[in-house]
XYZ file of C-alpha atoms in Angstrom:
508
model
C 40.727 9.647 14.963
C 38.020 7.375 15.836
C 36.904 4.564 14.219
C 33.230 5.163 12.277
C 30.125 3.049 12.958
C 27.311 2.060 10.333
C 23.263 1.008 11.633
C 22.235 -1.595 9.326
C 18.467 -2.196 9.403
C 16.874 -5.756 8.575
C 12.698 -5.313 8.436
C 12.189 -8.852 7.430
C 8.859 -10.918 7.431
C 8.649 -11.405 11.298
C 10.576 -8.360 12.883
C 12.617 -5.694 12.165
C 16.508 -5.959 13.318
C 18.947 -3.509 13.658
C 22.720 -4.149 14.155
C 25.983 -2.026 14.256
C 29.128 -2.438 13.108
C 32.726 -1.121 13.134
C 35.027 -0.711 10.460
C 36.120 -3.729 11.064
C 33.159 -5.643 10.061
C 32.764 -6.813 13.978
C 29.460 -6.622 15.964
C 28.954 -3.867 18.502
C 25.526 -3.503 18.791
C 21.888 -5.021 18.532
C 18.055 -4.979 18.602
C 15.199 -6.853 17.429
C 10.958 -5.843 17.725
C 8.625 -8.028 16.057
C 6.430 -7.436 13.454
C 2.300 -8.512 13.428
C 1.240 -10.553 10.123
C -2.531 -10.853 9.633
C -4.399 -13.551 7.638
C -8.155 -12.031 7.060
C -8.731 -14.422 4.337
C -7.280 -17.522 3.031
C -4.036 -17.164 1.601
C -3.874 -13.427 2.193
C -1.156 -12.064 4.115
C -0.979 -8.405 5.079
C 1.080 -6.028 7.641
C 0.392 -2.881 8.935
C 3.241 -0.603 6.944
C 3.731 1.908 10.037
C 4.567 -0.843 12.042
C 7.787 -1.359 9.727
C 8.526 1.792 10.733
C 7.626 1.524 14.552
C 9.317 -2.111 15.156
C 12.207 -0.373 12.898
C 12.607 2.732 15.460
C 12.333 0.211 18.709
C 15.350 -1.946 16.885
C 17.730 0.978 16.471
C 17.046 2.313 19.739
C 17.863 -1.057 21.665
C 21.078 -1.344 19.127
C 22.114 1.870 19.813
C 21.734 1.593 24.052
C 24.694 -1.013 23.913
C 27.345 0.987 22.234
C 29.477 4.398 24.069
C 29.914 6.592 21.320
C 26.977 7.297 18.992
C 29.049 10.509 17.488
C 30.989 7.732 15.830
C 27.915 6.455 13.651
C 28.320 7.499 10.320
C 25.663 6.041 8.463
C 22.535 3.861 8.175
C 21.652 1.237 5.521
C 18.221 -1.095 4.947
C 17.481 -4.537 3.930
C 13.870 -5.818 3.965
C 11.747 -7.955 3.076
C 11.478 -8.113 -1.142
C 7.886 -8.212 -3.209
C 5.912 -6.503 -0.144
C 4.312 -2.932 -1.102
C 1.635 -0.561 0.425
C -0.786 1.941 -1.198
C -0.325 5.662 -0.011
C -3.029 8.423 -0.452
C -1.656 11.931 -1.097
C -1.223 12.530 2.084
C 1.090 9.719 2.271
C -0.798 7.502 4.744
C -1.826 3.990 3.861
C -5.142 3.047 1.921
C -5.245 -0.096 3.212
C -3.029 -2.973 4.349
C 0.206 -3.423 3.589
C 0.686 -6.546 1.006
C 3.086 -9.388 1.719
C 5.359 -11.097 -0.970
C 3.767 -14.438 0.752
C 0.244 -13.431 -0.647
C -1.256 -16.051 -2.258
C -4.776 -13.719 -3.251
C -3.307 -12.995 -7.404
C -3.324 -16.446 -8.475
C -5.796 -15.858 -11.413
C -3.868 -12.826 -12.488
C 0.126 -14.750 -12.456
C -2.280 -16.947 -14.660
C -4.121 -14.417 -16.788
C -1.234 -11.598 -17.152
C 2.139 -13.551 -17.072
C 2.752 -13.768 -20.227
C 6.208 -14.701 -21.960
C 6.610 -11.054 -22.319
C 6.244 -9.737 -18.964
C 8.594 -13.053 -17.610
C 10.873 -11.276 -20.362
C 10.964 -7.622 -19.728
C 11.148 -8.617 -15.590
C 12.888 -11.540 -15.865
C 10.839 -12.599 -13.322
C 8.709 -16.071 -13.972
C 5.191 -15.567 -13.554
C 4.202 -16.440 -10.024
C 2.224 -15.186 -6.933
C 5.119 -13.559 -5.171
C 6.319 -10.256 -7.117
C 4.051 -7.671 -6.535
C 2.835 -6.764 -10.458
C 0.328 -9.342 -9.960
C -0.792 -8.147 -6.571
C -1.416 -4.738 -8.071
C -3.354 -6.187 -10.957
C -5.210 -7.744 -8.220
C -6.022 -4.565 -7.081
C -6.632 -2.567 -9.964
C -9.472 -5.349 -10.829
C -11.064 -6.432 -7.314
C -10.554 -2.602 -5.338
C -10.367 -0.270 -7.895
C -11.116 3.182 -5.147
C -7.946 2.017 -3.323
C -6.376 2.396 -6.754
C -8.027 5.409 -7.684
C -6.839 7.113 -4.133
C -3.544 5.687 -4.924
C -0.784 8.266 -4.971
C 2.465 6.331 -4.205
C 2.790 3.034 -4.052
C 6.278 1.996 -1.597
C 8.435 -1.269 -1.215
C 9.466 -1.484 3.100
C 12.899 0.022 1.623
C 11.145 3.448 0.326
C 8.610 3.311 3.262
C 11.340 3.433 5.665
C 14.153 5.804 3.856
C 11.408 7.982 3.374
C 10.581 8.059 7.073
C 14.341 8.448 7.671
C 14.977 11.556 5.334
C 11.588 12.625 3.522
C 13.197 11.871 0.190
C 11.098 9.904 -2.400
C 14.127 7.787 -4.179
C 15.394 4.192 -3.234
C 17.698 1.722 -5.168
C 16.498 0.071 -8.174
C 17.548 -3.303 -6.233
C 14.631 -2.802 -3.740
C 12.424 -1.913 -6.040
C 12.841 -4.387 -8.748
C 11.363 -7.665 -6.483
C 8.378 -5.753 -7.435
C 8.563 -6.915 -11.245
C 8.118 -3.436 -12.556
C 11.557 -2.707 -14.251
C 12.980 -3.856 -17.542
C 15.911 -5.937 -16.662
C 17.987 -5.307 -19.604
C 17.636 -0.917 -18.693
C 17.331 -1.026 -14.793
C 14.546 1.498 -15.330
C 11.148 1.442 -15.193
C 9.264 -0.643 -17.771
C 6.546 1.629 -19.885
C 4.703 -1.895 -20.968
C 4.497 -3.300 -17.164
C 3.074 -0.142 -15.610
C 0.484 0.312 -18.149
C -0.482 -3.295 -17.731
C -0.837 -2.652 -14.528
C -2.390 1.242 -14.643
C 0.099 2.650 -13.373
C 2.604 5.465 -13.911
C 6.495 6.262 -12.944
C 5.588 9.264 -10.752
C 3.620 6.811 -8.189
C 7.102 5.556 -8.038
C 10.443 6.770 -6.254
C 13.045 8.011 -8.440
C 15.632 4.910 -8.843
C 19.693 4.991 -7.908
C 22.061 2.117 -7.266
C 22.639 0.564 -4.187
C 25.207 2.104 -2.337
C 24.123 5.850 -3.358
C 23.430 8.523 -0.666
C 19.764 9.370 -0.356
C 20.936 12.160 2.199
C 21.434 12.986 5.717
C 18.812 11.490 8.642
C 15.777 13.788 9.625
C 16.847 16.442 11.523
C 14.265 15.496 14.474
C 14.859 11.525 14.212
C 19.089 12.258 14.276
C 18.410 14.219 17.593
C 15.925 11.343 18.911
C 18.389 8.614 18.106
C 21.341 10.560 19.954
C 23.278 10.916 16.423
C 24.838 13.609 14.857
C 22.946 15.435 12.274
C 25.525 14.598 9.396
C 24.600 10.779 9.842
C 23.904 9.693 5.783
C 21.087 7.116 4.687
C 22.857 4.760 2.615
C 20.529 3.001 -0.873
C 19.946 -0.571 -0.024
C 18.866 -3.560 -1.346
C 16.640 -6.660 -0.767
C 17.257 -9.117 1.873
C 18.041 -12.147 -0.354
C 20.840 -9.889 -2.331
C 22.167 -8.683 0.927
C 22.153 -12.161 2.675
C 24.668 -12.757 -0.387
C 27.087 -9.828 0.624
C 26.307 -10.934 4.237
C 27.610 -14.525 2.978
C 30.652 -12.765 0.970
C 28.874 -14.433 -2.075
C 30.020 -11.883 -4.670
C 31.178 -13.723 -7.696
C 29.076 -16.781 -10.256
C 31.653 -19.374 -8.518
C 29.938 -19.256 -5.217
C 26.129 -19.404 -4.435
C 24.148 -18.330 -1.116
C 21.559 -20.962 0.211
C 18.630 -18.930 2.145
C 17.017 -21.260 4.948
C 14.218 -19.320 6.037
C 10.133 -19.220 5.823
C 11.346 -19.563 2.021
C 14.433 -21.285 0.885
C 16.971 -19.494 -1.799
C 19.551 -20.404 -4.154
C 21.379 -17.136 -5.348
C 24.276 -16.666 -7.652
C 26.130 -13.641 -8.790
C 26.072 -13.317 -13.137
C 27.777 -10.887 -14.816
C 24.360 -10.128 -17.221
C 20.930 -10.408 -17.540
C 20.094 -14.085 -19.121
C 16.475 -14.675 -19.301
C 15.445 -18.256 -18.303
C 12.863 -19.999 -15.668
C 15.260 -22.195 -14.306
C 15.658 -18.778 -11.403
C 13.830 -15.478 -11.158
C 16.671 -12.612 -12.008
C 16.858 -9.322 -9.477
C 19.127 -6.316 -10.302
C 21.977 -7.013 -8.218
C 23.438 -4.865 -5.228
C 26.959 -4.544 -7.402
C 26.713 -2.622 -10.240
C 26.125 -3.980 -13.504
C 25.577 -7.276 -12.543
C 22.493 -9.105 -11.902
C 21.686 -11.920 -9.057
C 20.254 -15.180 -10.645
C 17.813 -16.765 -7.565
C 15.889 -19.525 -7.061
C 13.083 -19.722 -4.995
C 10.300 -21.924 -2.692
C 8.082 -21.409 -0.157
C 8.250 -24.366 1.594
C 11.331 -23.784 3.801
C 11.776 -23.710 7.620
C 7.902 -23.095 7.213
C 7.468 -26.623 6.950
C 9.339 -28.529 9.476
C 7.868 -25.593 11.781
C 4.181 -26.398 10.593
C 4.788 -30.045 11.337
C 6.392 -29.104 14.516
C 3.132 -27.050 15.385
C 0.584 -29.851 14.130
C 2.373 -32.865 15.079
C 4.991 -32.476 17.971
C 5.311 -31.387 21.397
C 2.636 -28.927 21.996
C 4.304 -26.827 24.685
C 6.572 -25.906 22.312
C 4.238 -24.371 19.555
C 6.262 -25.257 16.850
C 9.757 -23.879 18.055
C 12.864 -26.516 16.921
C 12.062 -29.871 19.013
C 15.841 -31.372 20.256
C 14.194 -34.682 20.725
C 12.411 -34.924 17.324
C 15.622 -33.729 16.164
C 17.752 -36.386 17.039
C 15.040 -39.442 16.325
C 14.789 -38.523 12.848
C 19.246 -38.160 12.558
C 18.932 -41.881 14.309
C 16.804 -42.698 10.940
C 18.451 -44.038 7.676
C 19.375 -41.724 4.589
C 15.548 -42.057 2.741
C 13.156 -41.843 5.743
C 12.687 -45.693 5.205
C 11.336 -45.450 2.526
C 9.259 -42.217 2.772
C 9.037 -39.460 -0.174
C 8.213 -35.942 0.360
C 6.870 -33.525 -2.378
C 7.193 -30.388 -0.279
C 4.396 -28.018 -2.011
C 2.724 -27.098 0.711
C 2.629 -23.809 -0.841
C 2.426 -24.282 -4.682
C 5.773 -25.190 -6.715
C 8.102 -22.257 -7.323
C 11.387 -22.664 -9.161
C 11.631 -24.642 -12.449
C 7.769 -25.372 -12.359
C 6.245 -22.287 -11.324
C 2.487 -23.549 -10.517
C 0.681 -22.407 -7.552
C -2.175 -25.225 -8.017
C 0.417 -28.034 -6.628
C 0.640 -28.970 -3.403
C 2.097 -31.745 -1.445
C 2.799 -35.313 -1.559
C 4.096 -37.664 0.839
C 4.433 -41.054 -0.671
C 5.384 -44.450 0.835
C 3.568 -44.740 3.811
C 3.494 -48.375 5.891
C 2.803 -48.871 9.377
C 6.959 -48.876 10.788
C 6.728 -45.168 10.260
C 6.770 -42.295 12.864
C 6.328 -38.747 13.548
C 10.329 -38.490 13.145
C 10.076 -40.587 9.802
C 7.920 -37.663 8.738
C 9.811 -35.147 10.034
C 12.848 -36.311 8.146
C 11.181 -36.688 5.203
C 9.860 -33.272 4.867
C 13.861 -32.148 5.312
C 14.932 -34.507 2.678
C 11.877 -33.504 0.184
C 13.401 -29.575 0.264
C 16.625 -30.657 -0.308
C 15.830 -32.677 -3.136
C 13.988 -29.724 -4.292
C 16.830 -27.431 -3.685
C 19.356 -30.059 -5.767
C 17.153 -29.823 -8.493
C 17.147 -25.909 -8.640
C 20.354 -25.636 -8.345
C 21.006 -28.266 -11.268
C 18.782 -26.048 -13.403
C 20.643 -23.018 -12.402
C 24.012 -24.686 -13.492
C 22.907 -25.621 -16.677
C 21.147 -22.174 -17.276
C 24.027 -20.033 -17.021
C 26.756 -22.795 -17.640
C 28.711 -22.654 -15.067
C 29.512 -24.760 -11.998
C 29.023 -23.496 -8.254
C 31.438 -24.840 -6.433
C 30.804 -23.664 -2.970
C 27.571 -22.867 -0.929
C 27.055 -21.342 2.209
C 23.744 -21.512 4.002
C 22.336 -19.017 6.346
C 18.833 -18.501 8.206
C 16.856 -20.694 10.984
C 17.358 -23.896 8.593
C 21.116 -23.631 8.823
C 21.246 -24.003 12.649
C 19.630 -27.551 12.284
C 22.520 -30.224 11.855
C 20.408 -32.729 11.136
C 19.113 -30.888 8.227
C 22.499 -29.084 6.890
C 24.202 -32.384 6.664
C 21.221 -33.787 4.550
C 21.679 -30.305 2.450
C 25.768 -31.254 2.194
C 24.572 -35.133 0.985
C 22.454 -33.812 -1.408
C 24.407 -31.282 -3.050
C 27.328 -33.893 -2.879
C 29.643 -30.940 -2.047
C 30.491 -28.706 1.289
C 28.015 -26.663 2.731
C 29.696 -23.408 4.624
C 27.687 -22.387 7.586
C 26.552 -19.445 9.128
C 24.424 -19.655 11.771
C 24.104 -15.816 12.556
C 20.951 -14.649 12.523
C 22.239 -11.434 11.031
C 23.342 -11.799 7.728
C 21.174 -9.871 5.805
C 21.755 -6.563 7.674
C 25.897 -7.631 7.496
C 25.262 -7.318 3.840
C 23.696 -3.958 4.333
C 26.395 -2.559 6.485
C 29.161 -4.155 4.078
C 27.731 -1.848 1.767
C 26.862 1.207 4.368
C 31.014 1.043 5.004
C 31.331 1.171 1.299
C 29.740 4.598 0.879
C 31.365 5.776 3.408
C 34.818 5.030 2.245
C 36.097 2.003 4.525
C 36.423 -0.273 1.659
C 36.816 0.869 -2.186
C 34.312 -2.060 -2.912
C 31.471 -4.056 -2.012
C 32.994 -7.709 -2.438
C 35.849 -5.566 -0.388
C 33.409 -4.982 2.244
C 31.745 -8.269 1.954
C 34.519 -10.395 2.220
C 35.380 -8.565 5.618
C 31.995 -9.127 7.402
C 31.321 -12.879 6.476
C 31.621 -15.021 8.997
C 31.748 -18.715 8.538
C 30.763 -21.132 11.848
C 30.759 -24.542 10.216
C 31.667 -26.425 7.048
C 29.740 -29.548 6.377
C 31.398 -32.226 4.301
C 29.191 -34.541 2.409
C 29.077 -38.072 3.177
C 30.399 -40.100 0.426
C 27.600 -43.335 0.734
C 24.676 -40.999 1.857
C 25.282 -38.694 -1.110
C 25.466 -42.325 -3.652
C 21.841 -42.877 -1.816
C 20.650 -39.695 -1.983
C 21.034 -39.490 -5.817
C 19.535 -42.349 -6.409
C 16.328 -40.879 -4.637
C 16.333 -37.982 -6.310
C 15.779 -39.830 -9.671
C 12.291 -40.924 -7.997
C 11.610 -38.001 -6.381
C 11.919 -36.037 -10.057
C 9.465 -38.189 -11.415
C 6.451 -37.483 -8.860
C 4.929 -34.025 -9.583
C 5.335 -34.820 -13.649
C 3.171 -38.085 -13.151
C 0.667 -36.345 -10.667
C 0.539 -33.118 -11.904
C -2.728 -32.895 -13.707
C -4.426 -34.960 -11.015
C -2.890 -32.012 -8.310
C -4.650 -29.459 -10.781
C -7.823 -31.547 -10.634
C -7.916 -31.457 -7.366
C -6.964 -27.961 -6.703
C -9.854 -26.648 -9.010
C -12.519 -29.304 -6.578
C -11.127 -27.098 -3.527
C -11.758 -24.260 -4.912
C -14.753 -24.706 -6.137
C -16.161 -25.606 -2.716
C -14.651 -22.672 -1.286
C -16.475 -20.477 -3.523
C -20.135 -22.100 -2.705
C -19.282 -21.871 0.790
C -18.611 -18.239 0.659
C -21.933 -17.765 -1.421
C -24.084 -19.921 1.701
């Protein structure tokens, strides 16, 4: 009898990915096709939502060319990117752009609309990211594309809609969206009339894992695959980097080290709080407790583009590398307040911004470097602490995944910081290994997801903290919790002067 495959799909910010995978949990096949992001405004980011679907197709195609027997595929599961959403008329074509959970155009509404009530009933604290606030953005600045609105789809129902014409995805995907009521995992009646909008723009809800039916007919027979080939209910990318990571119980965290950086944690209920945003979890009946900030590998990589060696546009720099690992723990006396994108997790204000603070003339471009790596991880210490407290309970092992977490210079400051091992992955597939853990799930290769999980993690590295960096580091941290408090108003002040000139120089 042979041995079943599973596709697992992974349309993230910057490309869609497709990988397959044996019973096993091993690697047999993959593909990659980029995605476009467009920035017609300041702040605004937007995709194209049949390119999802395009770059999606291209992916499986390529993962599919290096494996023998595509009769032994039995099934295909999506991750994706969380928040994102487009507008479809009733002819099911976009209205306009696709929205990306980066957007930063809703910042008066997170103000005007997220109240303690909403935070409640989504568990989701008010911020520019989940997509109820985009949607009030358009239901106030382009109310025809809301009046031509028909559905409105998350990249997981845009894509298992292309895949089997069925309007239903897992209330996991949907959620980042900040439309459900935590404590039902159904649709909330009070957020989609703030917003003005109704269930049936929605698709019907079932848990991860559930089958939304059989492929296409006419996609099965242009993929080479048997027509009995089932799409499996997915979940978001940060929930499925935790099943990726085998991170299926509150003992053990995941630590997300991409454009944005992630602390997520398994709980066995939903507990309200703004020390993490809460997301319905990809195991039934529990929910996945996340923190969040935008300022990950985006900011080494914008200083990299700005600052270093220009021929290689912001891609890692092995010399700037190892000049700021050369440095001393505390950048010599350099601070970083990495808000280059508003403050996220516990503060949740989108009018800070950065800080660098001890400047003198011995410092360098690698002095700054290192001190924008050291500014996250405080960040991420300090998140995590709030977590702990939150819920009550110790983590007592992380494991790190995404472009960060193939930096050593960075993942042993992580491992100082946290003052406690850092597990390693350096894949640059765990997301979609959490979808296929739970792909081989459905189809009966494991009774279980943490079953599943535990079989596809893969572990490259453990990082052991260092025992007088970690004494330094919290010592640091104690001044580096004290700078947005004592410069917060004065960050507002100034964020209001900006933009008030932008607005008179888009009236000249």
């Amino acid at each position: 009898m042979r041995s079943p495959l599973v596709i697992a799909v992974d349309c993230s910010t910057t490309a869609a990915k497709a990988i397959i995978v044996d019973a096993k949990g091993d690697l047999v096949g993959t593909g990659a096709q980029a995605l476009e992001t467009r920035t017609p405004a300041p702040h605004w980011f937007e995709q194209e939502a049949p390119d999802w679907w395009t770059a999606t197709d291209e992916a499986v195609r390529q993962a599919l060319s290096e494996i023998d027997d595509r009769g032994a595929v039995a099934a295909i599961c999506v991750t994706h990117q969380r928040e994102t959403f487009v507008c479809l008329d009733v002819d099911e074509k976009p209205i306009r752009p696709a929205i990306l959970w980066m957007d930063g155009r809703a910042d008066a509404e997170t103000r005007r609309y997220g109240t303690q009530r909403v935070e409640l009933l989504s568990g989701k604290p008010a911020d520019i990211t989940p997509g109820l606030y985009k949607l009030l953005w358009l239901r106030d600045h382009e109310p025809d594309t809301m009046a031509r609105c028909h559905r409105i789809a998350d990249v997981h129902t845009y894509l298992t809609h292309a895949m089997t014409g069925q309007w239903v995805s897992s209330s996991a995907s949907v959620d980042p969206l900040a439309l459900i009521d935590q404590a039902t995992g159904d649709y909330s009646g009070e957020l989609l009339e703030l917003a003005g909008l109704n269930r049936g723009q929605f698709p019907d809800l079932v848990p991860t894992g559930t089958s939304l039916g059989p492929l296409r007919p006419e996609i099965a027979e242009s993929w080479g695959l048997n027509g009995d080939v089932v799409v499996v209910a997915g979940t978001g990318d940060g929930q499925a980097a935790g099943l990726g990571l085998g991170v299926t119980d509150p003992g053990v965290a995941y630590l997300v080290l991409g454009t944005a950086v992630v602390i997520g944690a398994e709980m066995t209920s939903y507990l309200p709080s703004r020390a993490y945003r809460s997301m319905i979890s990809a195991m039934p009946g529990q929910t996945t407790a996340e923190t969040f900030s935008s300022s990950g590998t985006y900011l080494p990589t914008w200083f990299r583009t700005e600052f270093g060696d220009p021929d290689l546009g912001g891609a890692p720099d092995p010399r700037l590398e190892r000049d700021a690992a050369a440095l001393p723990v505390g950048s010599e006396g350099l601070l970083t307040l990495p808000y280059w994108n508003g403050a996220q997790t516990p503060h949740w204000d989108s009018q800070a911004s950065g800080i660098t603070i001890g400047w003198r003339g011995c410092h360098t471009k690698a002095h700054m470097y290192r001190s924008l790596l050291e500014g996250i991880a405080f960040e991420l210490r300090m998140q995590l602490d709030g977590l702990e407290e939150a819920r009550g309970e110790r983590v007592e092992v992380l494991r790190a995944m995404g472009g960060g977490a193939r930096s050593v210079l960075w993942t042993q400051i992580l491992a100082d910081v946290f003052g406690r091992p850092l597990e390693v992955c350096a894949s640059g597939e765990v997301s979609a290994l959490g979808a296929a853990a739970v792909a081989l799930t459905a189809i009966g290769e494991f009774t279980s997801i943490p079953e599943a999980a535990a079989a596809v993690a893969r572990t490259d590295a453990v990082i052991e903290p260092r025992t007088d960096a970690a004494g330094r580091y919290a010592e640091l941290r104690a001044l580096y919790q004290r700078i947005f408090t004592e410069t917060r108003d004065m960050l507002h002040t100034l964020h209001d002067l900006g933009q008030h000139h932008e607005t008179r120089g888009d009236q000249r």
